[in-house]
mmCIF file of C-alpha atoms in Angstrom:
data_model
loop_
_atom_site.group_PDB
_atom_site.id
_atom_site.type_symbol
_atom_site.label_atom_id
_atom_site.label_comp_id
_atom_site.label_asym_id
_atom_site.label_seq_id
_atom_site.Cartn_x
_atom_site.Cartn_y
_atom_site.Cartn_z
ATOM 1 C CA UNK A 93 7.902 -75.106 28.907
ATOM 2 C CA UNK A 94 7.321 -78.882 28.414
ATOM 3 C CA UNK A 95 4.701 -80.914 27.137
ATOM 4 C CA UNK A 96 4.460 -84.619 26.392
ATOM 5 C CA UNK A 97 7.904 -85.134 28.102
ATOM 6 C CA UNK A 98 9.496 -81.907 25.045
ATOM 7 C CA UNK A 99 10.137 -78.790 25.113
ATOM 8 C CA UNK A 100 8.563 -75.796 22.849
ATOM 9 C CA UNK A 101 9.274 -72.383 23.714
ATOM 10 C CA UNK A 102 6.848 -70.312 25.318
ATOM 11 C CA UNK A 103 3.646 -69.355 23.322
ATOM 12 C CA UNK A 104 4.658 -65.636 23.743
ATOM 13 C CA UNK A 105 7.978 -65.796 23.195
ATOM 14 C CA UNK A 106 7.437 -68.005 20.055
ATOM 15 C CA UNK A 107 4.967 -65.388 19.035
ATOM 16 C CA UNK A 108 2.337 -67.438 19.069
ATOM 17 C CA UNK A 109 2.914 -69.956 16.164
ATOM 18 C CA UNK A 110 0.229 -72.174 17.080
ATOM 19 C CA UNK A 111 -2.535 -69.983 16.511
ATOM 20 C CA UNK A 112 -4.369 -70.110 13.270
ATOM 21 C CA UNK A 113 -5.340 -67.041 11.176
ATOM 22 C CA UNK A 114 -6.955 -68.153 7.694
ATOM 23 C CA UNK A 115 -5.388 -65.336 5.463
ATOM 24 C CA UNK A 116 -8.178 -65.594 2.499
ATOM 25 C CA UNK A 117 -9.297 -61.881 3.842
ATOM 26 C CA UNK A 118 -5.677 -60.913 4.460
ATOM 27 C CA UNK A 119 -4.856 -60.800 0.401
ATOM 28 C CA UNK A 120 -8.261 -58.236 0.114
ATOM 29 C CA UNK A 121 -6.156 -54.842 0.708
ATOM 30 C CA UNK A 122 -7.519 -51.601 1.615
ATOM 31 C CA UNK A 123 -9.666 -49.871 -0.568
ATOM 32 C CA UNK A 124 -6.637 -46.878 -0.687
ATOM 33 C CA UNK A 125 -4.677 -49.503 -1.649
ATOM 34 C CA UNK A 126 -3.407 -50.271 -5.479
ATOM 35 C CA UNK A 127 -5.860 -52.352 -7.741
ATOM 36 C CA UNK A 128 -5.551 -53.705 -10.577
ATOM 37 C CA UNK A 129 -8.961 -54.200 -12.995
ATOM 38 C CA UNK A 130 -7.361 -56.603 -14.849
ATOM 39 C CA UNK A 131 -9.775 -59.820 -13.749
ATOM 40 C CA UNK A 132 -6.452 -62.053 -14.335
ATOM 41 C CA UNK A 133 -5.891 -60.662 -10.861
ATOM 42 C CA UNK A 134 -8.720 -60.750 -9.299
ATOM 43 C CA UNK A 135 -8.687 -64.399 -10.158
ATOM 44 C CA UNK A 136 -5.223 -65.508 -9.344
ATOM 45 C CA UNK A 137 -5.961 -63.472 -6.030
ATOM 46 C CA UNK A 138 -9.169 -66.283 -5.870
ATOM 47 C CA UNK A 139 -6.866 -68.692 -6.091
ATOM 48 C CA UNK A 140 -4.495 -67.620 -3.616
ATOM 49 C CA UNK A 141 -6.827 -66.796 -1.080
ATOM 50 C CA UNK A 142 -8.420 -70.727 -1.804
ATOM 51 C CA UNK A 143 -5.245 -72.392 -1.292
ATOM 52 C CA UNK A 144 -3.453 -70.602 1.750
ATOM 53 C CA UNK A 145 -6.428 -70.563 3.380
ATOM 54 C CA UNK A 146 -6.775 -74.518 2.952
ATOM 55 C CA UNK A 147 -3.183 -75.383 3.654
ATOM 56 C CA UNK A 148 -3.713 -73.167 7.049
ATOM 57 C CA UNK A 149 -0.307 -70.816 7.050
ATOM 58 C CA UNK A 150 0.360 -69.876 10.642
ATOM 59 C CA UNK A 151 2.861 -67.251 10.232
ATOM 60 C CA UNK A 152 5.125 -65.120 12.861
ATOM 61 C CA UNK A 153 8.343 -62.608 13.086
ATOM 62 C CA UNK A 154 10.828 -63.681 15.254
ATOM 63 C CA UNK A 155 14.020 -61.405 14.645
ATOM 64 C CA UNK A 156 14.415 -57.849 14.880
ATOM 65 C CA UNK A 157 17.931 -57.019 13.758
ATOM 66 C CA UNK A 158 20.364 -53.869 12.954
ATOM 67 C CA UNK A 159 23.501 -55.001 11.205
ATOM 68 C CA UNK A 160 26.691 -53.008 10.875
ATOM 69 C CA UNK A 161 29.162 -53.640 8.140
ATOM 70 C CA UNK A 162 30.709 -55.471 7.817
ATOM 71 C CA UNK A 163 28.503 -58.886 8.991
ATOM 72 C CA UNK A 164 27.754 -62.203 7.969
ATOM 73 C CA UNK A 165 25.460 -64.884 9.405
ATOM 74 C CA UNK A 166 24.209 -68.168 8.022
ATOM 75 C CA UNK A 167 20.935 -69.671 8.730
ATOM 76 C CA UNK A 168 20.213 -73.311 9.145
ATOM 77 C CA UNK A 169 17.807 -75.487 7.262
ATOM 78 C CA UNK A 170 14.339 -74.568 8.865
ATOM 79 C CA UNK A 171 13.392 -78.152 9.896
ATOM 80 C CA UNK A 172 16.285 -77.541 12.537
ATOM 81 C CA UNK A 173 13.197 -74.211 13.887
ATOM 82 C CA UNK A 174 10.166 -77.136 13.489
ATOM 83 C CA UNK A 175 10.647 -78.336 16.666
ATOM 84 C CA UNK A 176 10.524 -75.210 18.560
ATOM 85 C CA UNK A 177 7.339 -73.816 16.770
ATOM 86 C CA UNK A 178 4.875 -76.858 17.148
ATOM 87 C CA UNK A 179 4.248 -80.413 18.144
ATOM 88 C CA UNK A 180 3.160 -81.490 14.743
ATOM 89 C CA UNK A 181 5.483 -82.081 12.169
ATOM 90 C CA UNK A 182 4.752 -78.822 9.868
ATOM 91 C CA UNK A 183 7.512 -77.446 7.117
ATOM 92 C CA UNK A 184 9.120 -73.850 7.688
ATOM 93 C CA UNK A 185 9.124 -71.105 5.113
ATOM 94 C CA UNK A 186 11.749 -68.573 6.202
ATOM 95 C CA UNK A 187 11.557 -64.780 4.669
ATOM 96 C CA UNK A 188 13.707 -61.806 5.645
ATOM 97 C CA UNK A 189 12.047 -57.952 5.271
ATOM 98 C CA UNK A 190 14.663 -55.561 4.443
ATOM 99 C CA UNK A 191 13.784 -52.040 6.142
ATOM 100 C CA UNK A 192 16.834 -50.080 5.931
ATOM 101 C CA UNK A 193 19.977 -50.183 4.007
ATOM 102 C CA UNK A 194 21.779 -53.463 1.829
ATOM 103 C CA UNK A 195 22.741 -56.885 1.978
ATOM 104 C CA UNK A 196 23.365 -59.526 -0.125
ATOM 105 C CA UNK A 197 21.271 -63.647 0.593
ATOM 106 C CA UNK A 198 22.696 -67.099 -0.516
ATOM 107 C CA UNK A 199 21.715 -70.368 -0.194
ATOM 108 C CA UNK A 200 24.640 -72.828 -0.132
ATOM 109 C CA UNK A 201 26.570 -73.237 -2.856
ATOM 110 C CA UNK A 202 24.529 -70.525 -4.911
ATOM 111 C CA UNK A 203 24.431 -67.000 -6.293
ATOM 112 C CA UNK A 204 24.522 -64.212 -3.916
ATOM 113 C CA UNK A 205 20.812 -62.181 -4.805
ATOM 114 C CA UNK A 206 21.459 -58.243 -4.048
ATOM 115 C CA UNK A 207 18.905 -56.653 -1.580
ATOM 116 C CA UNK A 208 18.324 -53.482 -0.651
ATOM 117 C CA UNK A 209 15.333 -51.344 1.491
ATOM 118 C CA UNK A 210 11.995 -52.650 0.622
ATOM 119 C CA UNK A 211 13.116 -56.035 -0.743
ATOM 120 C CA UNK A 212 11.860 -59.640 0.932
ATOM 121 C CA UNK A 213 13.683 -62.618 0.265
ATOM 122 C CA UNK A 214 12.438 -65.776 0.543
ATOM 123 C CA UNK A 215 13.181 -69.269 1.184
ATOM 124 C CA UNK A 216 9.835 -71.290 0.323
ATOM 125 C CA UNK A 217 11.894 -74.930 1.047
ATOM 126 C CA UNK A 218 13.591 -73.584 4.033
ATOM 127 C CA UNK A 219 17.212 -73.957 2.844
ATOM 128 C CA UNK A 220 20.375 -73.184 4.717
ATOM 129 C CA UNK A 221 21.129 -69.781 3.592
ATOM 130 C CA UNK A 222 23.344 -66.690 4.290
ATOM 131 C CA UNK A 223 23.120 -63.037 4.344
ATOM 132 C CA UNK A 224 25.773 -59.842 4.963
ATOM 133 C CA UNK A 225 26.953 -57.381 3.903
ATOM 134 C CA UNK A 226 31.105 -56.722 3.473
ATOM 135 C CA UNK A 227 33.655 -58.429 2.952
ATOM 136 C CA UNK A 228 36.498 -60.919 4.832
ATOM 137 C CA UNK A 229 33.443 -61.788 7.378
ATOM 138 C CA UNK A 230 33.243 -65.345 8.904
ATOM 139 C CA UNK A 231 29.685 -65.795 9.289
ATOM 140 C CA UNK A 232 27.875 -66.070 12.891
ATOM 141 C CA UNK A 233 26.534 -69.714 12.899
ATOM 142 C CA UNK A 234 22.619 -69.236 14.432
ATOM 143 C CA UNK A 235 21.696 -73.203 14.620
ATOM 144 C CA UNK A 236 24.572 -72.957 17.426
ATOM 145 C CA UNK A 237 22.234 -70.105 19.151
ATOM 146 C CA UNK A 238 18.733 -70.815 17.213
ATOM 147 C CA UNK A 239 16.858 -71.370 20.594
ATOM 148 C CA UNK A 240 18.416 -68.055 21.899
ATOM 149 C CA UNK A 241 17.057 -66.172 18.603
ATOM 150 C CA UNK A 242 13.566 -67.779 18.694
ATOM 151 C CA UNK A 243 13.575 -66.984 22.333
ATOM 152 C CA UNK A 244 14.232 -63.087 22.351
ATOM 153 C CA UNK A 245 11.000 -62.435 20.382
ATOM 154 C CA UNK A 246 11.353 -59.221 18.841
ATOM 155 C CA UNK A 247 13.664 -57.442 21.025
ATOM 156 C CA UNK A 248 16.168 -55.502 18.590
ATOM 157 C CA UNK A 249 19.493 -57.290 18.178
ATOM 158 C CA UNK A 250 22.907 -55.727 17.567
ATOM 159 C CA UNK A 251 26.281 -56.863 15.307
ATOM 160 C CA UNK A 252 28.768 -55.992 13.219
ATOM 161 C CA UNK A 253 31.685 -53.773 12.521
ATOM 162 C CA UNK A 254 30.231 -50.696 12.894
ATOM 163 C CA UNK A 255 30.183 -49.301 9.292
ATOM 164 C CA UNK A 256 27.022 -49.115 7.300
ATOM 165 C CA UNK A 257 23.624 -49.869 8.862
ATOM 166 C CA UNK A 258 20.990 -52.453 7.549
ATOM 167 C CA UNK A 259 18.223 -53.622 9.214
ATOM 168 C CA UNK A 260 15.377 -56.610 8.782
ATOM 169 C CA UNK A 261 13.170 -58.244 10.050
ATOM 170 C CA UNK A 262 12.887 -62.037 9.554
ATOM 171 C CA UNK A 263 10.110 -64.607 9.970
ATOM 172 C CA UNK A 264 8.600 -67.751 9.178
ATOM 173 C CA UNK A 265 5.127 -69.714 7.620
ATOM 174 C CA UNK A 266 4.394 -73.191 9.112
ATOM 175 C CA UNK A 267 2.168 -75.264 6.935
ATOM 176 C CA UNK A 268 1.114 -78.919 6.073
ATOM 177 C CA UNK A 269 4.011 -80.565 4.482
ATOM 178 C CA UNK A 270 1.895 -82.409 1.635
ATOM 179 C CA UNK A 271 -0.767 -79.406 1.136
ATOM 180 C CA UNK A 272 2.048 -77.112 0.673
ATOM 181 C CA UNK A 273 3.780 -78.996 -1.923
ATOM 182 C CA UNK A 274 1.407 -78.008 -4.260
ATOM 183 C CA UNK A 275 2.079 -74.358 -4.750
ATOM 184 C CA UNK A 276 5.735 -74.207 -3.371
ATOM 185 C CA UNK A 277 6.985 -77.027 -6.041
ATOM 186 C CA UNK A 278 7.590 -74.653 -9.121
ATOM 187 C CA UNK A 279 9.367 -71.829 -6.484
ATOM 188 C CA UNK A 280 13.299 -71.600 -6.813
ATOM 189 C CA UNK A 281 15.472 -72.141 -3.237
ATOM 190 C CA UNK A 282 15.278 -68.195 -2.860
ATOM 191 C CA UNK A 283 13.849 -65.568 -4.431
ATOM 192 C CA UNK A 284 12.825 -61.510 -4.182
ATOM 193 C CA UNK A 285 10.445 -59.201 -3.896
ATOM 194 C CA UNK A 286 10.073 -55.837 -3.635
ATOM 195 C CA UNK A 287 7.646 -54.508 -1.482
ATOM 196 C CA UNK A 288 8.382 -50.883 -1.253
ATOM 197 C CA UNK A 289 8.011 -49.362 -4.912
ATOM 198 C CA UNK A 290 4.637 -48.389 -4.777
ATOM 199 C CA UNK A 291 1.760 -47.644 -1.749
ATOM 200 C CA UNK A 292 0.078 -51.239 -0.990
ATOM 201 C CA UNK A 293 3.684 -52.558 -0.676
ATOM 202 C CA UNK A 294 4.804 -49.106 1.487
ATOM 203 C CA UNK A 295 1.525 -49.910 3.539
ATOM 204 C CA UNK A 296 2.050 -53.119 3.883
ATOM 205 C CA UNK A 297 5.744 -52.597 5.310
ATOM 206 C CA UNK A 298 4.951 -49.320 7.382
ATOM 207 C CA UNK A 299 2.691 -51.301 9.123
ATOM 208 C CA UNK A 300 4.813 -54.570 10.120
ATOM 209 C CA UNK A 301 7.619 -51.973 11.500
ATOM 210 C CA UNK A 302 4.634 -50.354 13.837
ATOM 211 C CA UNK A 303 3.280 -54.083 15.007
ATOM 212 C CA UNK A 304 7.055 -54.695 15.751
ATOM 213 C CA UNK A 305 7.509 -51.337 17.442
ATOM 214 C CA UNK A 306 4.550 -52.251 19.542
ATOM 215 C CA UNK A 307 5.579 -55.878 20.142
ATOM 216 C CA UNK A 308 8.928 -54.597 21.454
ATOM 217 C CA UNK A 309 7.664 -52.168 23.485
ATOM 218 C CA UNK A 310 4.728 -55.536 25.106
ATOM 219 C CA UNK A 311 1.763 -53.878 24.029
ATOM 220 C CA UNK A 312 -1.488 -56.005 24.339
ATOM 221 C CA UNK A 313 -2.228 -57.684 21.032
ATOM 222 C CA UNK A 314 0.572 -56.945 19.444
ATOM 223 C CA UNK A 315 1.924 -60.372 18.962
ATOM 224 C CA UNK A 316 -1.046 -61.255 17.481
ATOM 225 C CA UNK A 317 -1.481 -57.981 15.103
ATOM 226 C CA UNK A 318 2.319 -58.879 14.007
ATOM 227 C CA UNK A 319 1.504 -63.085 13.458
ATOM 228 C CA UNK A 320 -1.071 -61.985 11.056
ATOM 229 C CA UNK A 321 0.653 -58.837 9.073
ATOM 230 C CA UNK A 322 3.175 -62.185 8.431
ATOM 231 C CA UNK A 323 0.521 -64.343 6.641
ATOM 232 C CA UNK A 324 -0.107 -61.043 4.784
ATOM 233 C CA UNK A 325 3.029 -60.547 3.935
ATOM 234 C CA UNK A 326 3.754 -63.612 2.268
ATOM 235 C CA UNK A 327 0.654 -63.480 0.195
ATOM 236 C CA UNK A 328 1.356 -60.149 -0.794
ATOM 237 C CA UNK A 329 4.794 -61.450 -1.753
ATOM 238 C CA UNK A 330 3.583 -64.596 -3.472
ATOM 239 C CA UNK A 331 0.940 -62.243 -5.687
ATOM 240 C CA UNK A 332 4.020 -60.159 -7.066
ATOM 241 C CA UNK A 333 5.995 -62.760 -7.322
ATOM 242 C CA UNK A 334 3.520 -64.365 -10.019
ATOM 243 C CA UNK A 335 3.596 -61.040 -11.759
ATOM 244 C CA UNK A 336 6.989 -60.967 -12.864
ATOM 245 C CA UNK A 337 6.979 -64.771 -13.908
ATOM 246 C CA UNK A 338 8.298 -64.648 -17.697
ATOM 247 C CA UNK A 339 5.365 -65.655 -19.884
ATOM 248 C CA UNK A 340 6.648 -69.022 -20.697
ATOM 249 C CA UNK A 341 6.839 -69.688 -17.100
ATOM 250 C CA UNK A 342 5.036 -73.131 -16.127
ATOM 251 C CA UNK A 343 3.975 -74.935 -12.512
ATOM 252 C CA UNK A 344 1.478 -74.191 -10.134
ATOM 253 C CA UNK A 345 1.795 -70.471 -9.419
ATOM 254 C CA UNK A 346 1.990 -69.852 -13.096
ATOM 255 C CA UNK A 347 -1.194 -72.225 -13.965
ATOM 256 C CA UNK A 348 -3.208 -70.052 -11.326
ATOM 257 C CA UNK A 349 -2.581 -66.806 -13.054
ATOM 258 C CA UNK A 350 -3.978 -68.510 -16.432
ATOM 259 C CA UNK A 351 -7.448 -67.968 -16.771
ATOM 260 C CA UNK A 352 -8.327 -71.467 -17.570
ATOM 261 C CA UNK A 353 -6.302 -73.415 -15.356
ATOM 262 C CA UNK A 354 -7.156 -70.560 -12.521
ATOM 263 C CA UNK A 355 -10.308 -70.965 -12.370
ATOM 264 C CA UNK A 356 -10.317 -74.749 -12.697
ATOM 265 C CA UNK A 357 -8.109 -74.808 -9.275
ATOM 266 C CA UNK A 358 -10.311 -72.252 -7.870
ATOM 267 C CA UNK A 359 -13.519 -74.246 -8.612
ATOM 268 C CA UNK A 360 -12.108 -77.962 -8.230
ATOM 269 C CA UNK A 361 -13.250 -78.632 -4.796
ATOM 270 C CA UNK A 362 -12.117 -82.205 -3.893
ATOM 271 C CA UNK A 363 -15.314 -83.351 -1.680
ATOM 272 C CA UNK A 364 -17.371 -82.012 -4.802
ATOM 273 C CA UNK A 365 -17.818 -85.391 -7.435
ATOM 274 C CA UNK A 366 -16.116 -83.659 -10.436
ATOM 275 C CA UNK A 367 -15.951 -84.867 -14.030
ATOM 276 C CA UNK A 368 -13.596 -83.418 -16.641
ATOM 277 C CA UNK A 369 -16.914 -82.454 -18.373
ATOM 278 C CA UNK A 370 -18.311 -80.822 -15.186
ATOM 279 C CA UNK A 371 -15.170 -78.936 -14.553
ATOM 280 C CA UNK A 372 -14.465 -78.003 -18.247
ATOM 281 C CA UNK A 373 -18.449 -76.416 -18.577
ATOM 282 C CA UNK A 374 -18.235 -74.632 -15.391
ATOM 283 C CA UNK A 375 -14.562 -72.772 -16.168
ATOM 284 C CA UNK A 376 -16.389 -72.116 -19.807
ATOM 285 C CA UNK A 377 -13.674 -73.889 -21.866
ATOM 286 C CA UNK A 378 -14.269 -77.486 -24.113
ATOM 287 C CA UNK A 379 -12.614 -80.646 -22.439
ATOM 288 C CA UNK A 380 -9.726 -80.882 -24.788
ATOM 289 C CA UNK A 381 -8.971 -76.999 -24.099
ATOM 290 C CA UNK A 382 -8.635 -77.608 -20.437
ATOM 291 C CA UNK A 383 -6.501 -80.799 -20.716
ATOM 292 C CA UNK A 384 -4.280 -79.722 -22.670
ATOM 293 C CA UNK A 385 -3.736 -76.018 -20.738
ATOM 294 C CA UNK A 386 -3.133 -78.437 -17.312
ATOM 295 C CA UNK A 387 -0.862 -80.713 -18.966
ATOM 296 C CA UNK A 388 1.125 -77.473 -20.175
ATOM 297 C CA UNK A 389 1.309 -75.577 -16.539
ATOM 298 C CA UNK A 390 1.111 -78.906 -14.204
ATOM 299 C CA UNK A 391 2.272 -81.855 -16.151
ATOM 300 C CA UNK A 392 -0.618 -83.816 -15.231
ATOM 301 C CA UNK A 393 -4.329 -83.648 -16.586
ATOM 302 C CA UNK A 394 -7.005 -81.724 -14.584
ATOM 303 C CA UNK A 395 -8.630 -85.243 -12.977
ATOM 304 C CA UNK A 396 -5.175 -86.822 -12.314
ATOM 305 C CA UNK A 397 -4.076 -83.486 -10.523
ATOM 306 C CA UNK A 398 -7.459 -83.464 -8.463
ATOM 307 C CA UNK A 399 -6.768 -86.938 -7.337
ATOM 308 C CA UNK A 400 -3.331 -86.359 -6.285
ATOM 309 C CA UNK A 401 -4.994 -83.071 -4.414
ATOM 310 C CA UNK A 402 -7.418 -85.389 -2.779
ATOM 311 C CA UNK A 403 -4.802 -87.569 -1.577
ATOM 312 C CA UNK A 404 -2.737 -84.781 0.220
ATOM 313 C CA UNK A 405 -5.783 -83.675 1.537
ATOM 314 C CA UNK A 406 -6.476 -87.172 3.063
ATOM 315 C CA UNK A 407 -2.958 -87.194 4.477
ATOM 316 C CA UNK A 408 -2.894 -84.119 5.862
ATOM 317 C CA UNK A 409 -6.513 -84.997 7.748
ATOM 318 C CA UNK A 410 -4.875 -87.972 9.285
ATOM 319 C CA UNK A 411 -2.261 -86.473 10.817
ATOM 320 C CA UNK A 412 -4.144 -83.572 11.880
ATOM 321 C CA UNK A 413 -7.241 -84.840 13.216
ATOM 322 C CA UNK A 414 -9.358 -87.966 14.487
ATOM 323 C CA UNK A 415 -11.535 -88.353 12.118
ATOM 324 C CA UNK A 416 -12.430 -91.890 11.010
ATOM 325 C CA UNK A 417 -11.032 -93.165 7.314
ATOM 326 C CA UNK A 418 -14.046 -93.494 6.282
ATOM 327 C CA UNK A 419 -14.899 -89.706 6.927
ATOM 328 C CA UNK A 420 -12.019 -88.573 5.565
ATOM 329 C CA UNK A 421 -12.358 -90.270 2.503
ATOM 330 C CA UNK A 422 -16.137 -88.688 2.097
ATOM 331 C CA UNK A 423 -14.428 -85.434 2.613
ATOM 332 C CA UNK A 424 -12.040 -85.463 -0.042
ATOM 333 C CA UNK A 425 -14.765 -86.692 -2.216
ATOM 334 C CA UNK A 426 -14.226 -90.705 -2.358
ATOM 335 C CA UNK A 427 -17.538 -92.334 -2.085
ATOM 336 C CA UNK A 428 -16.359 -95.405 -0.237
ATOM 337 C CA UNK A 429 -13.544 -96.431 1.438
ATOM 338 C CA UNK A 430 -12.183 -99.436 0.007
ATOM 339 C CA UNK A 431 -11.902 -96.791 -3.272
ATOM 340 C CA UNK A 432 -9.874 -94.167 -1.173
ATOM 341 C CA UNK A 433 -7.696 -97.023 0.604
ATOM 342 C CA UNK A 434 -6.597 -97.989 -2.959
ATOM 343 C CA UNK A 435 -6.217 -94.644 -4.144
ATOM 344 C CA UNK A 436 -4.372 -93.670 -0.993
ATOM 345 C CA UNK A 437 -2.111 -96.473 -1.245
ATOM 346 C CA UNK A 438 -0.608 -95.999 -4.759
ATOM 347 C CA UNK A 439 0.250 -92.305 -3.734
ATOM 348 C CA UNK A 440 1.976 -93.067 -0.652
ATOM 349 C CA UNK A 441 3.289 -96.505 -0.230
ATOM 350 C CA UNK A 442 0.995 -97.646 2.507
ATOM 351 C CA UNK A 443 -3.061 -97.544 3.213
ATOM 352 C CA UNK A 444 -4.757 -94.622 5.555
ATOM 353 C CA UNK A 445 -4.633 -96.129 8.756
ATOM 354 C CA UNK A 446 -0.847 -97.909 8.412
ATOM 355 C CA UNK A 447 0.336 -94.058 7.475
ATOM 356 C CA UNK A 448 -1.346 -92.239 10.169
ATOM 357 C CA UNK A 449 0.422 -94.263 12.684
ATOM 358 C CA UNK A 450 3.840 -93.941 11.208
ATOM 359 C CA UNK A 451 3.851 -90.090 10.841
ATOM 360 C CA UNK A 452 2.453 -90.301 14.575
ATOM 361 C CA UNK A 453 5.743 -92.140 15.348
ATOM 362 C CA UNK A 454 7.477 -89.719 13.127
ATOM 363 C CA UNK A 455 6.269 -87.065 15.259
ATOM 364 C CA UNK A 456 6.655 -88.532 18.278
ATOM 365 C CA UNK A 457 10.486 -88.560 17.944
#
């Protein structure tokens, strides 16, 4: 269909990308489900839940394939998909669920990462990658037929060689460019999961290959049963994917599951007007303590990190809505404009309104 003189593909053949499902209730699993007392978790989940919901994933599956060995295929970057899955510039996180069988994932030029049934890889920065499984294989090039993949929705797909069988299901996360930066900046070009070793992750997996059963097969709702079950599926992903960080790990993802630096992310709101003394009494820990535990995880201390928050926030509210400077900068908690101008300005080259009309342009071609 067209709109604004381009072309998207249809809402329900792009399964729906442009609705939003705020995935802070998605990370809560069943009460059946695996839990873990330890409040580390419960607190890292906190944080989780805080940020996805505020960098607003909207998340979808849009290949349904059964490979016979021996294959090969190699994705492009993901800002080639963008302009298929919405009108506003957005970056693409690309995962792949393996149900069935083995493969092996690269991104260019690196180490081949071994997968087998139950595994998720994932791309956070949307790298050109490959995946198969054999040998002597020239991979299939899908940017060549990328509108032909998006467009088939979840209708099963067939190649190979006919020798062993593996099958997977791949999707993608849109999100805010500059939100997302925040807790995608310490993740490697791929990495893996698995979801299948215990009964939240065999849950979890049992019931994206039923939504994709029913999608297939056009039953009502199931596109939107399956866009969700994606948003959950990467936050279930991102939650084990903290656990096995080695202790010594640092960044984002590995500040969150520290109790101090947790709960100062979970608790530094940016409209709120923090202090370091606020912030420090309210996460229980003396000034110094907290300084010197976000300088060790984030490289930054905790008011110089909220400000740089602040100011993603503030760009991603310009592009995003019509909301007046001056609003925006009382919502990211500047109390006057001419402060959040200056502010804004340092981060990103040029002032508030100057910036929202070049990433208009941006998006415009």
């Amino acid at each position: 269909m067209h709109r604004d003189g381009r072309r998207y593909l249809p809402a329900r053949l792009a399964l729906l990308p442009a609705l939003r499902y705020h995935v802070a209730y998605l990370t809560k699993r069943p009460s059946n489900l695996a839990r873990s007392p330890d409040n580390h978790v419960e607190n890292r989940m906190d944080v989780l839940s805080t940020v996805l919901k505020t960098v607003k994933l909207e998340g979808a599956m849009f290949y349904n394939a059964e490979f016979s060995a021996s294959w090969s295929f190699r994705a492009p970057a993901s800002h080639l998909m963008a302009p298929y899955l919405s009108p506003e510039p957005r970056h693409v996180i690309i995962y792949h669920l393996l149900t069935h069988g083995q493969a092996y994932a690269s991104v260019e030029d690196g180490q081949r990462v071994s997968l087998s049934a139950g595994d998720i890889v994932v791309f956070p920065h949307g790298d050109p990658h490959f995946m198969g499984n054999g040998r002597d294989v020239e991979p299939r090039d899908h940017a060549k037929i990328l509108q032909e993949i998006l467009s088939q929705g979840l209708k099963l797909a067939r190649m190979g060689g006919g020798g062993e069988i593996t099958r997977l299901i791949c999707g993608y996360l849109v999100c805010d460019p500059q939100l997302s930066k925040a807790f995608l900046g310490g993740l490697p070009p791929i990495f893996k999961v698995n979801i299948g070793n215990d009964s939240s992750g065999k849950w979890l997996e049992n019931c994206i290959r039923y939504a994709v059963e029913q999608a297939v097969n056009s039953q009502s709702g199931s596109e939107i049963v399956v866009a969700k079950l994606s948003e959950a599926l990467f936050a279930e992903t991102l939650r084990r994917y903290v656990d096995l960080l080695p202790p010594g790990q640092t960044r984002w993802l590995a500040g969150a599951r520290d109790t101090d630096v947790g709960n100062a992310l979970m608790h530094g709101q940016p409209s709120d007007s923090w202090t370091i003394a606020e912030l420090a009494k309210r996460v229980g820990v003396s000034r110094s303590v907290l300084a010197e535990r976000f300088r060790h995880f984030l490289g930054v201390p905790p008011m110089a990190y909220l400000s740089r928050w602040r100011m993603q926030m503030g760009a991603q509210l310009l592009t995003a809505t019509s909301h007046s400077v001056a609003q925006i900068a009382a919502e990211v908690g500047y109390e006057s404009e001419p402060a959040f101008n200056r502010a804004f300005k340092r981060e990103f080259g040029s002032p508030p309104a100057r910036f929202r009309v070049k990433s208009k342009v941006a998006a415009a071609h």
